[in-house]
Amino acid sequence: MPDPDAYEALWSALDRHLPGALDLRRRLHREPDLSGDEAATRDMVLAALPGAGAAVKTAETGAVLRIGGPGPAIGVRGEMDALPVTEETGVAWASARPGVMHACGHDTHLAALVAVAGALAETGPPVPLLAVLQPREETYPSGARDITTSGVLDSERCAAMVGVHVQPLLARGEVACTAGGVNGSSDEFEIVVRGRSGHAAYPHLTNDALLAMSEIVVALQSVVSRSVDPMAPAVVGVSSFSAGNAANVIAGTARATGTVRALASSTRELVHRRITEVAEFVARAHACTASVTITHGEPVLDNDPALVRSITHQLDRRGLPVSGNLRSLGSDDFSYFCERVPSAMLFVGTGTSEPLHSSRFLPDDGDVRALATALMAAYLGTAAALEERAGARGAPAG
């Protein structure tokens, strides 16, 4: 960790790099790229980072750039993709690409990363930093998963990961730094019921797939209320239902899809099992069969408690208001990093009435400053936690 003079020099350097980061944010906002097509965004961000020529390309349109010398490093994630949303903010630097918008704040996250990386490069990082420019946070296949399976984090000796995300549910400038599960796992299911179709005037000669599926949809509402511990958050939601195409024909096939969210891996596994059991047994009661396909998405985003403690100390040291209780069943593929190395995601309040993904969601310049401050505190807290962990093992830090 830096001594007091170096510590203050680091924060002064961050102030110097913020104007350039704010300009970058507006350029990124004006020229957004959809998931899987982020090469131009990646190159724009790399051009603003020191030593961009040493960047390692990964995950098709992503990149990793080391700032600092050899040894274990701290990864800082910046997601790059925009959303298929038509912007309605009315600002002069609104999206120039019809139907594409940075409506989730990824442009501000990238700007904060660039400010922190620039300040650390100027003053010399106490622990090397890995700027992780991640594609495809908003869609599958996950960019974070591809980065974690590519081997680049291992080859770059990534010892921990941090990230920040804007959050309109928090007061402006408030930072949520919460230990344990903070975002839920996110999976999808498809249920197909097969029965026997026939004339609606002769129901006794059919096996009604629509009726069976209707009862399955109702029965699924009891999975969380009757199978899951009331203290364990979970969601099972059916979002689509289709069956039949004629008024006088009983459907022989019905299909439904939905989402599953949970804040603990054990709950996730339990809910998956119960969905399958409910669908199969209810269908059987109607002389039908049911097949269930569950598509696994992001795991639980689990913040490392030791990192959270150390980061919270740094946030307090800078006088930032801190909340330790924000959790939701929203998902973020940052969770794949959490499975590989100790990691922490922070949420920074914008205090806006517009929600994430709204066509009018627009963090301001002050939010970029707050994000950069929180991200620097996260980096410094993680560096201190790694030093403490290395000291406990009797090994030299870094």
Tab-separated table of C-alpha atoms in Angstrom:
chain	number	residue	atom	x	y	z
A	1	MET	CA	0.000	0.000	0.000
A	2	PRO	CA	1.268	3.529	-0.710
A	3	ASP	CA	2.568	5.737	2.093
A	4	PRO	CA	0.445	8.800	3.059
A	5	ASP	CA	2.161	11.129	0.563
A	6	ALA	CA	1.848	8.621	-2.282
A	7	TYR	CA	-1.756	7.972	-1.269
A	8	GLU	CA	-2.700	11.626	-1.612
A	9	ALA	CA	-0.702	11.902	-4.831
A	10	LEU	CA	-2.772	9.072	-6.237
A	11	TRP	CA	-6.048	10.866	-5.536
A	12	SER	CA	-4.667	14.089	-6.979
A	13	ALA	CA	-3.723	12.203	-10.129
A	14	LEU	CA	-7.258	10.823	-10.340
A	15	ASP	CA	-8.599	14.383	-10.356
A	16	ARG	CA	-6.273	15.234	-13.242
A	17	HIS	CA	-7.438	12.272	-15.301
A	18	LEU	CA	-11.156	12.825	-14.796
A	19	PRO	CA	-11.636	15.522	-17.490
A	20	GLY	CA	-10.244	13.208	-20.155
A	21	ALA	CA	-12.406	10.378	-18.836
A	22	LEU	CA	-15.512	12.557	-19.017
A	23	ASP	CA	-14.742	13.412	-22.628
A	24	LEU	CA	-14.259	9.719	-23.400
A	25	ARG	CA	-17.592	8.894	-21.769
A	26	ARG	CA	-19.421	11.273	-24.107
A	27	ARG	CA	-17.699	9.845	-27.166
A	28	LEU	CA	-18.549	6.310	-26.064
A	29	HIS	CA	-22.136	7.315	-25.412
A	30	ARG	CA	-22.435	8.873	-28.864
A	31	GLU	CA	-20.978	5.804	-30.618
A	32	PRO	CA	-22.407	2.737	-28.817
A	33	ASP	CA	-21.837	-0.855	-29.940
A	34	LEU	CA	-24.187	-3.778	-29.409
A	35	SER	CA	-23.123	-7.005	-27.728
A	36	GLY	CA	-20.656	-8.970	-29.828
A	37	ASP	CA	-19.783	-5.954	-31.959
A	38	GLU	CA	-17.653	-3.975	-29.484
A	39	ALA	CA	-14.353	-3.820	-31.403
A	40	ALA	CA	-14.684	-0.076	-32.066
A	41	THR	CA	-15.502	0.585	-28.412
A	42	ARG	CA	-12.558	-1.562	-27.311
A	43	ASP	CA	-10.171	0.334	-29.586
A	44	MET	CA	-11.491	3.718	-28.420
A	45	VAL	CA	-10.935	2.772	-24.769
A	46	LEU	CA	-7.515	1.249	-25.423
A	47	ALA	CA	-6.445	4.455	-27.172
A	48	ALA	CA	-7.185	6.297	-23.914
A	49	LEU	CA	-5.181	3.860	-21.776
A	50	PRO	CA	-1.399	4.000	-21.239
A	51	GLY	CA	0.624	1.281	-22.965
A	52	ALA	CA	-2.279	0.104	-25.106
A	53	GLY	CA	0.122	-1.604	-27.509
A	54	ALA	CA	0.683	-4.350	-24.928
A	55	ALA	CA	-3.008	-5.243	-24.697
A	56	VAL	CA	-3.978	-8.898	-25.092
A	57	LYS	CA	-7.106	-9.455	-27.208
A	58	THR	CA	-9.570	-11.932	-25.742
A	59	ALA	CA	-13.208	-13.093	-25.991
A	60	GLU	CA	-13.395	-12.003	-29.655
A	61	THR	CA	-13.937	-8.277	-29.079
A	62	GLY	CA	-12.458	-7.879	-25.585
A	63	ALA	CA	-8.995	-7.060	-24.288
A	64	VAL	CA	-6.842	-7.176	-21.162
A	65	LEU	CA	-4.129	-4.607	-20.489
A	66	ARG	CA	-1.575	-4.801	-17.658
A	67	ILE	CA	-0.492	-1.551	-16.019
A	68	GLY	CA	2.512	-2.030	-13.745
A	69	GLY	CA	5.242	-4.607	-13.433
A	70	PRO	CA	5.169	-8.384	-13.026
A	71	GLY	CA	3.481	-10.248	-10.207
A	72	PRO	CA	-0.081	-10.840	-9.017
A	73	ALA	CA	-2.465	-8.197	-10.332
A	74	ILE	CA	-5.888	-6.734	-9.553
A	75	GLY	CA	-8.379	-6.961	-12.397
A	76	VAL	CA	-10.746	-4.042	-12.964
A	77	ARG	CA	-13.728	-4.925	-15.160
A	78	GLY	CA	-15.295	-2.489	-17.612
A	79	GLU	CA	-18.147	-3.872	-19.703
A	80	MET	CA	-18.437	-2.421	-23.195
A	81	ASP	CA	-21.768	-3.314	-24.794
A	82	ALA	CA	-24.797	-1.097	-25.280
A	83	LEU	CA	-28.462	-2.086	-25.579
A	84	PRO	CA	-30.948	-2.202	-28.487
A	85	VAL	CA	-32.778	0.869	-27.138
A	86	THR	CA	-33.742	4.082	-28.941
A	87	GLU	CA	-32.391	6.979	-26.875
A	88	GLU	CA	-34.735	9.723	-25.656
A	89	THR	CA	-32.461	11.839	-23.454
A	90	GLY	CA	-32.191	14.813	-25.781
A	91	VAL	CA	-28.555	15.590	-24.910
A	92	ALA	CA	-26.223	16.925	-27.586
A	93	TRP	CA	-24.062	13.813	-27.320
A	94	ALA	CA	-26.916	11.315	-27.525
A	95	SER	CA	-26.400	8.116	-29.499
A	96	ALA	CA	-25.718	8.705	-33.182
A	97	ARG	CA	-26.700	5.101	-33.930
A	98	PRO	CA	-30.470	4.590	-34.263
A	99	GLY	CA	-31.839	1.920	-31.959
A	100	VAL	CA	-28.605	1.534	-29.957
A	101	MET	CA	-27.948	3.212	-26.588
A	102	HIS	CA	-25.778	2.971	-23.486
A	103	ALA	CA	-28.847	2.616	-21.269
A	104	CYS	CA	-27.118	0.602	-18.526
A	105	GLY	CA	-24.217	2.941	-17.749
A	106	HIS	CA	-21.441	0.885	-19.320
A	107	ASP	CA	-20.006	4.035	-20.880
A	108	THR	CA	-19.612	5.542	-17.395
A	109	HIS	CA	-18.013	2.363	-16.044
A	110	LEU	CA	-15.424	2.448	-18.819
A	111	ALA	CA	-14.700	6.124	-18.197
A	112	ALA	CA	-14.138	5.439	-14.491
A	113	LEU	CA	-11.763	2.581	-15.350
A	114	VAL	CA	-9.745	4.823	-17.682
A	115	ALA	CA	-9.444	7.552	-15.017
A	116	VAL	CA	-8.239	5.071	-12.381
A	117	ALA	CA	-5.833	3.356	-14.773
A	118	GLY	CA	-4.386	6.683	-15.871
A	119	ALA	CA	-3.853	7.841	-12.292
A	120	LEU	CA	-2.153	4.581	-11.344
A	121	ALA	CA	0.082	4.642	-14.421
A	122	GLU	CA	1.124	8.203	-13.599
A	123	THR	CA	1.987	7.569	-9.950
A	124	GLY	CA	3.008	3.902	-10.147
A	125	PRO	CA	0.535	1.247	-8.960
A	126	PRO	CA	1.293	-0.424	-5.602
A	127	VAL	CA	-0.072	-3.624	-7.188
A	128	PRO	CA	-0.283	-4.143	-10.981
A	129	LEU	CA	-3.683	-3.408	-12.460
A	130	LEU	CA	-5.382	-5.417	-15.219
A	131	ALA	CA	-7.803	-3.334	-17.229
A	132	VAL	CA	-10.354	-5.956	-18.356
A	133	LEU	CA	-12.447	-4.676	-21.272
A	134	GLN	CA	-15.302	-7.151	-21.356
A	135	PRO	CA	-17.748	-7.712	-24.218
A	136	ARG	CA	-21.236	-9.219	-24.100
A	137	GLU	CA	-22.446	-8.473	-20.590
A	138	GLU	CA	-26.007	-8.000	-21.825
A	139	THR	CA	-26.361	-11.174	-23.912
A	140	TYR	CA	-25.302	-14.797	-24.178
A	141	PRO	CA	-22.748	-16.203	-24.579
A	142	SER	CA	-21.335	-14.253	-21.660
A	143	GLY	CA	-18.175	-12.257	-22.291
A	144	ALA	CA	-17.071	-12.705	-18.682
A	145	ARG	CA	-17.388	-16.470	-18.955
A	146	ASP	CA	-15.338	-16.457	-22.142
A	147	ILE	CA	-12.613	-14.391	-20.478
A	148	THR	CA	-12.446	-16.676	-17.438
A	149	THR	CA	-12.183	-19.792	-19.604
A	150	SER	CA	-9.651	-18.299	-22.033
A	151	GLY	CA	-6.752	-18.607	-19.573
A	152	VAL	CA	-5.784	-14.928	-19.862
A	153	LEU	CA	-6.507	-14.226	-16.193
A	154	ASP	CA	-4.221	-17.101	-15.208
A	155	SER	CA	-1.426	-16.043	-17.530
A	156	GLU	CA	-1.673	-12.466	-16.234
A	157	ARG	CA	-1.724	-13.717	-12.622
A	158	CYS	CA	-5.009	-12.030	-11.756
A	159	ALA	CA	-5.339	-12.374	-7.974
A	160	ALA	CA	-8.644	-10.518	-7.511
A	161	MET	CA	-11.314	-8.654	-9.484
A	162	VAL	CA	-13.297	-5.498	-8.776
A	163	GLY	CA	-15.985	-3.622	-10.649
A	164	VAL	CA	-18.495	-0.801	-10.228
A	165	HIS	CA	-22.021	-0.344	-11.531
A	166	VAL	CA	-24.391	2.612	-11.471
A	167	GLN	CA	-27.571	2.012	-9.465
A	168	PRO	CA	-30.546	4.427	-9.589
A	169	LEU	CA	-32.122	2.756	-6.545
A	170	LEU	CA	-29.391	4.284	-4.350
A	171	ALA	CA	-29.098	7.942	-3.380
A	172	ARG	CA	-26.681	9.952	-5.510
A	173	GLY	CA	-23.098	9.217	-4.489
A	174	GLU	CA	-24.015	6.428	-2.061
A	175	VAL	CA	-21.929	3.268	-2.517
A	176	ALA	CA	-23.203	-0.228	-1.779
A	177	CYS	CA	-20.428	-2.598	-0.769
A	178	THR	CA	-22.084	-5.776	0.451
A	179	ALA	CA	-20.537	-9.117	1.394
A	180	GLY	CA	-21.905	-12.405	0.084
A	181	GLY	CA	-24.527	-12.848	-2.614
A	182	VAL	CA	-25.569	-9.473	-4.043
A	183	ASN	CA	-26.973	-10.488	-7.451
A	184	GLY	CA	-28.877	-13.635	-8.194
A	185	SER	CA	-28.147	-16.509	-10.504
A	186	SER	CA	-30.093	-16.250	-13.758
A	187	ASP	CA	-31.396	-19.307	-15.602
A	188	GLU	CA	-34.155	-19.959	-18.114
A	189	PHE	CA	-36.477	-22.933	-18.470
A	190	GLU	CA	-38.652	-24.354	-21.224
A	191	ILE	CA	-41.456	-26.828	-20.579
A	192	VAL	CA	-43.067	-28.771	-23.408
A	193	VAL	CA	-46.192	-30.820	-22.636
A	194	ARG	CA	-47.302	-33.448	-25.111
A	195	GLY	CA	-50.726	-35.035	-25.031
A	196	ARG	CA	-53.232	-36.134	-27.671
A	197	SER	CA	-55.127	-33.632	-29.779
A	198	GLY	CA	-58.665	-34.055	-31.041
A	199	HIS	CA	-62.069	-32.515	-31.587
A	200	ALA	CA	-63.219	-30.211	-28.790
A	201	ALA	CA	-66.635	-31.911	-28.817
A	202	TYR	CA	-65.029	-35.207	-27.777
A	203	PRO	CA	-62.647	-34.260	-24.923
A	204	HIS	CA	-62.744	-37.783	-23.494
A	205	LEU	CA	-60.845	-38.969	-26.545
A	206	THR	CA	-57.996	-36.489	-26.026
A	207	ASN	CA	-55.236	-35.722	-23.541
A	208	ASP	CA	-55.418	-31.954	-23.182
A	209	ALA	CA	-51.891	-30.493	-23.213
A	210	LEU	CA	-53.198	-26.945	-22.736
A	211	LEU	CA	-55.089	-27.876	-19.573
A	212	ALA	CA	-52.088	-29.762	-18.220
A	213	MET	CA	-49.787	-26.824	-18.904
A	214	SER	CA	-52.245	-24.424	-17.282
A	215	GLU	CA	-52.121	-26.410	-14.076
A	216	ILE	CA	-48.328	-26.640	-14.292
A	217	VAL	CA	-48.106	-22.836	-14.524
A	218	VAL	CA	-50.286	-22.474	-11.429
A	219	ALA	CA	-48.428	-25.208	-9.533
A	220	LEU	CA	-45.064	-23.584	-10.249
A	221	GLN	CA	-46.157	-20.613	-8.168
A	222	SER	CA	-45.855	-22.835	-5.097
A	223	VAL	CA	-42.214	-23.805	-5.735
A	224	VAL	CA	-40.834	-20.744	-3.966
A	225	SER	CA	-43.594	-20.386	-1.377
A	226	ARG	CA	-43.605	-24.051	-0.300
A	227	SER	CA	-40.206	-25.535	-1.207
A	228	VAL	CA	-37.748	-22.710	-0.511
A	229	ASP	CA	-36.692	-21.413	2.897
A	230	PRO	CA	-38.553	-18.086	3.357
A	231	MET	CA	-35.209	-16.459	4.258
A	232	ALA	CA	-33.662	-17.501	0.929
A	233	PRO	CA	-34.603	-15.190	-1.980
A	234	ALA	CA	-35.743	-16.876	-5.189
A	235	VAL	CA	-38.004	-16.234	-8.188
A	236	VAL	CA	-39.748	-18.644	-10.534
A	237	GLY	CA	-41.599	-16.769	-13.262
A	238	VAL	CA	-43.445	-18.102	-16.305
A	239	SER	CA	-43.172	-15.499	-19.053
A	240	SER	CA	-44.605	-17.149	-22.164
A	241	PHE	CA	-47.281	-19.763	-22.896
A	242	SER	CA	-48.435	-21.114	-26.260
A	243	ALA	CA	-50.799	-23.912	-27.240
A	244	GLY	CA	-53.288	-24.683	-29.976
A	245	ASN	CA	-54.413	-22.688	-33.011
A	246	ALA	CA	-58.096	-23.471	-33.504
A	247	ALA	CA	-61.196	-22.904	-31.364
A	248	ASN	CA	-62.570	-26.404	-31.881
A	249	VAL	CA	-59.349	-28.427	-31.559
A	250	ILE	CA	-57.958	-29.522	-28.204
A	251	ALA	CA	-54.229	-28.900	-28.179
A	252	GLY	CA	-51.911	-31.854	-28.238
A	253	THR	CA	-48.822	-29.773	-27.444
A	254	ALA	CA	-48.192	-26.778	-25.178
A	255	ARG	CA	-45.043	-24.794	-24.484
A	256	ALA	CA	-44.078	-22.400	-21.700
A	257	THR	CA	-40.858	-20.578	-20.866
A	258	GLY	CA	-39.680	-18.651	-17.860
A	259	THR	CA	-36.876	-17.479	-15.618
A	260	VAL	CA	-35.326	-18.721	-12.387
A	261	ARG	CA	-33.423	-16.480	-9.984
A	262	ALA	CA	-31.777	-17.363	-6.668
A	263	LEU	CA	-29.297	-15.791	-4.267
A	264	ALA	CA	-27.632	-19.040	-3.175
A	265	SER	CA	-26.323	-21.986	-5.186
A	266	SER	CA	-28.175	-24.494	-2.995
A	267	THR	CA	-31.476	-22.668	-3.597
A	268	ARG	CA	-30.766	-22.594	-7.314
A	269	GLU	CA	-30.311	-26.368	-7.425
A	270	LEU	CA	-33.434	-26.993	-5.332
A	271	VAL	CA	-35.623	-24.817	-7.546
A	272	HIS	CA	-34.357	-26.471	-10.731
A	273	ARG	CA	-35.253	-29.892	-9.329
A	274	ARG	CA	-38.711	-28.834	-8.180
A	275	ILE	CA	-39.608	-27.254	-11.540
A	276	THR	CA	-38.873	-30.554	-13.248
A	277	GLU	CA	-40.780	-32.586	-10.653
A	278	VAL	CA	-43.858	-30.345	-10.748
A	279	ALA	CA	-44.008	-30.316	-14.551
A	280	GLU	CA	-43.566	-34.068	-14.949
A	281	PHE	CA	-46.020	-35.140	-12.235
A	282	VAL	CA	-48.779	-32.648	-13.098
A	283	ALA	CA	-48.537	-33.638	-16.761
A	284	ARG	CA	-48.761	-37.301	-15.801
A	285	ALA	CA	-51.962	-36.589	-13.835
A	286	HIS	CA	-53.482	-35.474	-17.136
A	287	ALA	CA	-52.169	-38.484	-19.068
A	288	CYS	CA	-49.621	-36.245	-20.755
A	289	THR	CA	-45.838	-36.053	-20.650
A	290	ALA	CA	-43.637	-33.051	-19.909
A	291	SER	CA	-40.047	-32.382	-20.872
A	292	VAL	CA	-38.123	-29.662	-19.052
A	293	THR	CA	-35.003	-27.936	-20.381
A	294	ILE	CA	-33.110	-25.610	-18.050
A	295	THR	CA	-30.526	-23.319	-19.606
A	296	HIS	CA	-27.931	-22.187	-17.088
A	297	GLY	CA	-26.990	-18.519	-17.154
A	298	GLU	CA	-24.931	-16.495	-14.707
A	299	PRO	CA	-24.145	-17.935	-11.276
A	300	VAL	CA	-24.690	-16.003	-8.042
A	301	LEU	CA	-22.564	-12.847	-7.813
A	302	ASP	CA	-20.815	-13.489	-4.502
A	303	ASN	CA	-18.724	-10.650	-3.047
A	304	ASP	CA	-15.667	-11.778	-1.068
A	305	PRO	CA	-16.148	-10.736	2.604
A	306	ALA	CA	-12.463	-9.913	3.205
A	307	LEU	CA	-12.371	-7.666	0.138
A	308	VAL	CA	-15.599	-5.979	1.207
A	309	ARG	CA	-14.209	-5.189	4.661
A	310	SER	CA	-11.035	-3.698	3.249
A	311	ILE	CA	-12.806	-1.764	0.498
A	312	THR	CA	-15.356	-0.382	2.969
A	313	HIS	CA	-12.461	0.979	5.046
A	314	GLN	CA	-11.143	2.808	1.978
A	315	LEU	CA	-14.590	4.171	1.120
A	316	ASP	CA	-14.957	5.448	4.684
A	317	ARG	CA	-11.513	6.989	4.482
A	318	ARG	CA	-12.632	9.078	1.489
A	319	GLY	CA	-15.843	10.079	3.238
A	320	LEU	CA	-18.188	8.255	0.878
A	321	PRO	CA	-21.593	7.210	2.256
A	322	VAL	CA	-21.622	3.410	2.330
A	323	SER	CA	-24.481	0.926	2.398
A	324	GLY	CA	-23.847	-2.723	3.158
A	325	ASN	CA	-27.291	-4.098	2.402
A	326	LEU	CA	-28.057	-3.811	-1.312
A	327	ARG	CA	-29.010	-7.173	-2.792
A	328	SER	CA	-31.230	-8.014	-5.729
A	329	LEU	CA	-32.203	-10.877	-7.985
A	330	GLY	CA	-30.924	-8.971	-10.957
A	331	SER	CA	-27.920	-10.666	-12.546
A	332	ASP	CA	-24.524	-9.675	-13.890
A	333	ASP	CA	-21.928	-11.913	-15.497
A	334	PHE	CA	-19.264	-10.393	-13.226
A	335	SER	CA	-20.306	-13.441	-11.189
A	336	TYR	CA	-18.076	-15.629	-13.381
A	337	PHE	CA	-15.052	-13.702	-12.090
A	338	CYS	CA	-16.294	-14.320	-8.530
A	339	GLU	CA	-16.091	-18.059	-9.180
A	340	ARG	CA	-12.423	-17.824	-10.219
A	341	VAL	CA	-10.808	-15.271	-7.867
A	342	PRO	CA	-11.814	-13.209	-4.806
A	343	SER	CA	-13.981	-10.449	-6.253
A	344	ALA	CA	-16.187	-7.518	-5.302
A	345	MET	CA	-18.795	-5.539	-7.207
A	346	LEU	CA	-19.749	-2.097	-5.910
A	347	PHE	CA	-22.915	-0.194	-6.789
A	348	VAL	CA	-22.873	3.599	-6.981
A	349	GLY	CA	-26.093	5.559	-6.620
A	350	THR	CA	-27.354	7.976	-9.251
A	351	GLY	CA	-30.553	8.855	-7.397
A	352	THR	CA	-32.435	9.165	-10.689
A	353	SER	CA	-36.082	8.337	-11.270
A	354	GLU	CA	-35.306	6.621	-14.564
A	355	PRO	CA	-34.419	2.934	-14.146
A	356	LEU	CA	-31.591	1.025	-15.779
A	357	HIS	CA	-32.299	0.156	-19.434
A	358	SER	CA	-34.699	3.089	-19.778
A	359	SER	CA	-34.447	5.144	-22.973
A	360	ARG	CA	-34.029	8.205	-20.717
A	361	PHE	CA	-31.485	6.804	-18.235
A	362	LEU	CA	-28.468	9.135	-18.241
A	363	PRO	CA	-25.910	9.374	-15.403
A	364	ASP	CA	-24.264	12.802	-15.253
A	365	ASP	CA	-20.628	13.920	-14.920
A	366	GLY	CA	-20.833	13.808	-11.140
A	367	ASP	CA	-21.766	10.148	-11.330
A	368	VAL	CA	-18.641	9.411	-13.372
A	369	ARG	CA	-16.540	11.089	-10.665
A	370	ALA	CA	-18.316	9.043	-7.976
A	371	LEU	CA	-17.742	5.835	-9.954
A	372	ALA	CA	-14.035	6.608	-10.382
A	373	THR	CA	-13.679	7.412	-6.674
A	374	ALA	CA	-15.417	4.185	-5.670
A	375	LEU	CA	-13.339	2.184	-8.145
A	376	MET	CA	-10.082	3.653	-6.848
A	377	ALA	CA	-11.167	2.844	-3.298
A	378	ALA	CA	-12.011	-0.690	-4.430
A	379	TYR	CA	-8.573	-1.081	-6.013
A	380	LEU	CA	-6.785	0.239	-2.914
A	381	GLY	CA	-8.890	-1.866	-0.565
A	382	THR	CA	-8.215	-4.963	-2.634
A	383	ALA	CA	-4.488	-4.211	-2.671
A	384	ALA	CA	-4.534	-3.964	1.137
A	385	ALA	CA	-6.504	-7.213	1.431
A	386	LEU	CA	-4.057	-9.053	-0.834
A	387	GLU	CA	-1.138	-7.694	1.182
A	388	GLU	CA	-2.778	-8.853	4.408
A	389	ARG	CA	-3.518	-12.260	2.922
A	390	ALA	CA	0.063	-12.661	1.695
A	391	GLY	CA	1.371	-11.596	5.103
A	392	ALA	CA	-0.787	-14.211	6.804
A	393	ARG	CA	0.824	-16.841	4.573
A	394	GLY	CA	4.282	-15.498	5.271
A	395	ALA	CA	4.791	-14.586	1.609
A	396	PRO	CA	5.874	-11.229	0.220
A	397	ALA	CA	2.945	-9.114	-0.980
A	398	GLY	CA	2.739	-8.740	-4.756
